[in-house]
Amino acid sequence: MKQLIFALSICLTFGVTAAFADGGADLYAKRCSKCHGADGSKASGASGGTMLKGLSVDAAKGKLMGYRDGTYGGAKKKIMMRLTSKFSDQEIAELAEVIGGF
């Protein structure tokens, strides 16, 4: 019985993680990839915006939350504030996981 419970908990953990990542990947594709590229390697904007590739999960999450809260950002701050204002904490965490994986 203990083995069954252990096996089920492992399956649930990986299943939830995969679903979490898929949601973030879809959101990134719809909301972020046009400016930042499919793999985060494109610097957004003509004036040398931010390349996401190479950011850690924590750094990406901090920047996204900062944009949403209005406490982070430079010249493109208003664009990112408008985009991130619609994201929930969970969506920001999902996006950060995707960005941290580039």
mmCIF file of C-alpha atoms in Angstrom:
data_model
loop_
_atom_site.group_PDB
_atom_site.id
_atom_site.type_symbol
_atom_site.label_atom_id
_atom_site.label_comp_id
_atom_site.label_asym_id
_atom_site.label_seq_id
_atom_site.Cartn_x
_atom_site.Cartn_y
_atom_site.Cartn_z
ATOM 1 C CA MET A 1 0.000 0.000 0.000
ATOM 2 C CA LYS A 2 2.853 2.390 0.818
ATOM 3 C CA GLN A 3 4.378 1.721 -2.593
ATOM 4 C CA LEU A 4 1.081 2.502 -4.311
ATOM 5 C CA ILE A 5 0.721 5.795 -2.450
ATOM 6 C CA PHE A 6 4.326 6.697 -3.244
ATOM 7 C CA ALA A 7 3.855 5.858 -6.936
ATOM 8 C CA LEU A 8 0.656 7.898 -7.127
ATOM 9 C CA SER A 9 2.280 10.892 -5.445
ATOM 10 C CA ILE A 10 5.156 10.786 -7.955
ATOM 11 C CA CYS A 11 2.708 10.606 -10.877
ATOM 12 C CA LEU A 12 0.695 13.513 -9.523
ATOM 13 C CA THR A 13 3.798 15.609 -8.941
ATOM 14 C CA PHE A 14 5.071 15.167 -12.495
ATOM 15 C CA GLY A 15 1.588 15.551 -13.958
ATOM 16 C CA VAL A 16 1.016 18.850 -12.170
ATOM 17 C CA THR A 17 4.475 20.099 -13.144
ATOM 18 C CA ALA A 18 3.882 19.253 -16.809
ATOM 19 C CA ALA A 19 0.478 20.948 -16.828
ATOM 20 C CA PHE A 20 1.986 23.991 -15.110
ATOM 21 C CA ALA A 21 4.708 24.269 -17.754
ATOM 22 C CA ASP A 22 2.277 23.832 -20.656
ATOM 23 C CA GLY A 23 0.113 26.719 -19.440
ATOM 24 C CA GLY A 24 3.147 28.967 -19.208
ATOM 25 C CA ALA A 25 4.380 27.927 -22.647
ATOM 26 C CA ASP A 26 1.012 28.741 -24.203
ATOM 27 C CA LEU A 27 0.872 32.087 -22.428
ATOM 28 C CA TYR A 28 4.434 32.920 -23.502
ATOM 29 C CA ALA A 29 3.658 32.026 -27.118
ATOM 30 C CA LYS A 30 0.564 34.235 -27.134
ATOM 31 C CA ARG A 31 1.765 37.227 -25.106
ATOM 32 C CA CYS A 32 5.562 37.381 -25.162
ATOM 33 C CA SER A 33 7.091 35.696 -28.197
ATOM 34 C CA LYS A 34 6.276 38.434 -30.712
ATOM 35 C CA CYS A 35 8.640 40.843 -28.999
ATOM 36 C CA HIS A 36 11.047 38.496 -27.187
ATOM 37 C CA GLY A 37 11.208 35.633 -29.725
ATOM 38 C CA ALA A 38 10.147 32.015 -29.390
ATOM 39 C CA ASP A 39 13.201 31.191 -27.272
ATOM 40 C CA GLY A 40 13.672 34.522 -25.482
ATOM 41 C CA SER A 41 16.768 35.404 -27.519
ATOM 42 C CA LYS A 42 15.281 38.468 -29.231
ATOM 43 C CA ALA A 43 15.799 41.869 -27.613
ATOM 44 C CA SER A 44 12.427 43.577 -27.710
ATOM 45 C CA GLY A 45 11.960 46.959 -29.340
ATOM 46 C CA ALA A 46 14.102 48.974 -31.681
ATOM 47 C CA SER A 47 15.957 50.675 -28.830
ATOM 48 C CA GLY A 48 17.533 47.524 -27.414
ATOM 49 C CA GLY A 49 14.954 46.033 -25.109
ATOM 50 C CA THR A 50 15.403 43.042 -22.854
ATOM 51 C CA MET A 51 16.561 39.604 -23.965
ATOM 52 C CA LEU A 52 14.963 36.973 -21.715
ATOM 53 C CA LYS A 53 17.279 34.080 -22.545
ATOM 54 C CA GLY A 54 19.638 33.458 -19.653
ATOM 55 C CA LEU A 55 17.383 34.811 -16.905
ATOM 56 C CA SER A 56 16.828 32.556 -13.914
ATOM 57 C CA VAL A 57 13.302 31.629 -12.855
ATOM 58 C CA ASP A 58 13.603 33.917 -9.815
ATOM 59 C CA ALA A 59 14.913 36.849 -11.863
ATOM 60 C CA ALA A 60 12.151 36.466 -14.451
ATOM 61 C CA LYS A 61 9.490 36.251 -11.760
ATOM 62 C CA GLY A 62 10.862 39.301 -9.958
ATOM 63 C CA LYS A 63 10.929 41.381 -13.128
ATOM 64 C CA LEU A 64 7.427 40.332 -14.188
ATOM 65 C CA MET A 65 6.010 41.090 -10.750
ATOM 66 C CA GLY A 66 7.874 44.398 -10.685
ATOM 67 C CA TYR A 67 6.419 45.401 -14.027
ATOM 68 C CA ARG A 68 2.948 44.424 -12.861
ATOM 69 C CA ASP A 69 3.331 46.396 -9.624
ATOM 70 C CA GLY A 70 5.017 49.365 -11.323
ATOM 71 C CA THR A 71 8.222 49.012 -9.288
ATOM 72 C CA TYR A 72 10.512 47.845 -12.112
ATOM 73 C CA GLY A 73 11.295 48.901 -15.651
ATOM 74 C CA GLY A 74 12.953 51.405 -17.881
ATOM 75 C CA ALA A 75 11.914 53.071 -21.130
ATOM 76 C CA LYS A 76 9.481 50.281 -22.061
ATOM 77 C CA LYS A 77 7.932 50.147 -18.594
ATOM 78 C CA LYS A 78 4.451 51.285 -19.631
ATOM 79 C CA ILE A 79 4.160 48.602 -22.318
ATOM 80 C CA MET A 80 5.170 45.859 -19.906
ATOM 81 C CA MET A 81 3.009 47.268 -17.112
ATOM 82 C CA ARG A 82 -0.014 47.120 -19.401
ATOM 83 C CA LEU A 83 0.751 43.543 -20.453
ATOM 84 C CA THR A 84 1.549 42.187 -16.995
ATOM 85 C CA SER A 85 -1.353 43.923 -15.252
ATOM 86 C CA LYS A 86 -3.593 41.152 -16.600
ATOM 87 C CA PHE A 87 -1.458 38.290 -15.227
ATOM 88 C CA SER A 88 -2.280 36.465 -12.001
ATOM 89 C CA ASP A 89 0.458 35.374 -9.590
ATOM 90 C CA GLN A 90 0.121 31.850 -10.987
ATOM 91 C CA GLU A 91 0.494 33.029 -14.579
ATOM 92 C CA ILE A 92 3.596 35.011 -13.646
ATOM 93 C CA ALA A 93 5.061 31.928 -11.948
ATOM 94 C CA GLU A 94 4.271 29.841 -15.047
ATOM 95 C CA LEU A 95 5.876 32.398 -17.364
ATOM 96 C CA ALA A 96 8.938 32.607 -15.120
ATOM 97 C CA GLU A 97 9.350 28.819 -15.322
ATOM 98 C CA VAL A 98 9.256 28.989 -19.116
ATOM 99 C CA ILE A 99 11.660 31.930 -19.302
ATOM 100 C CA GLY A 100 14.043 30.301 -16.816
ATOM 101 C CA GLY A 101 14.189 27.262 -19.098
ATOM 102 C CA PHE A 102 15.552 29.159 -22.117
#
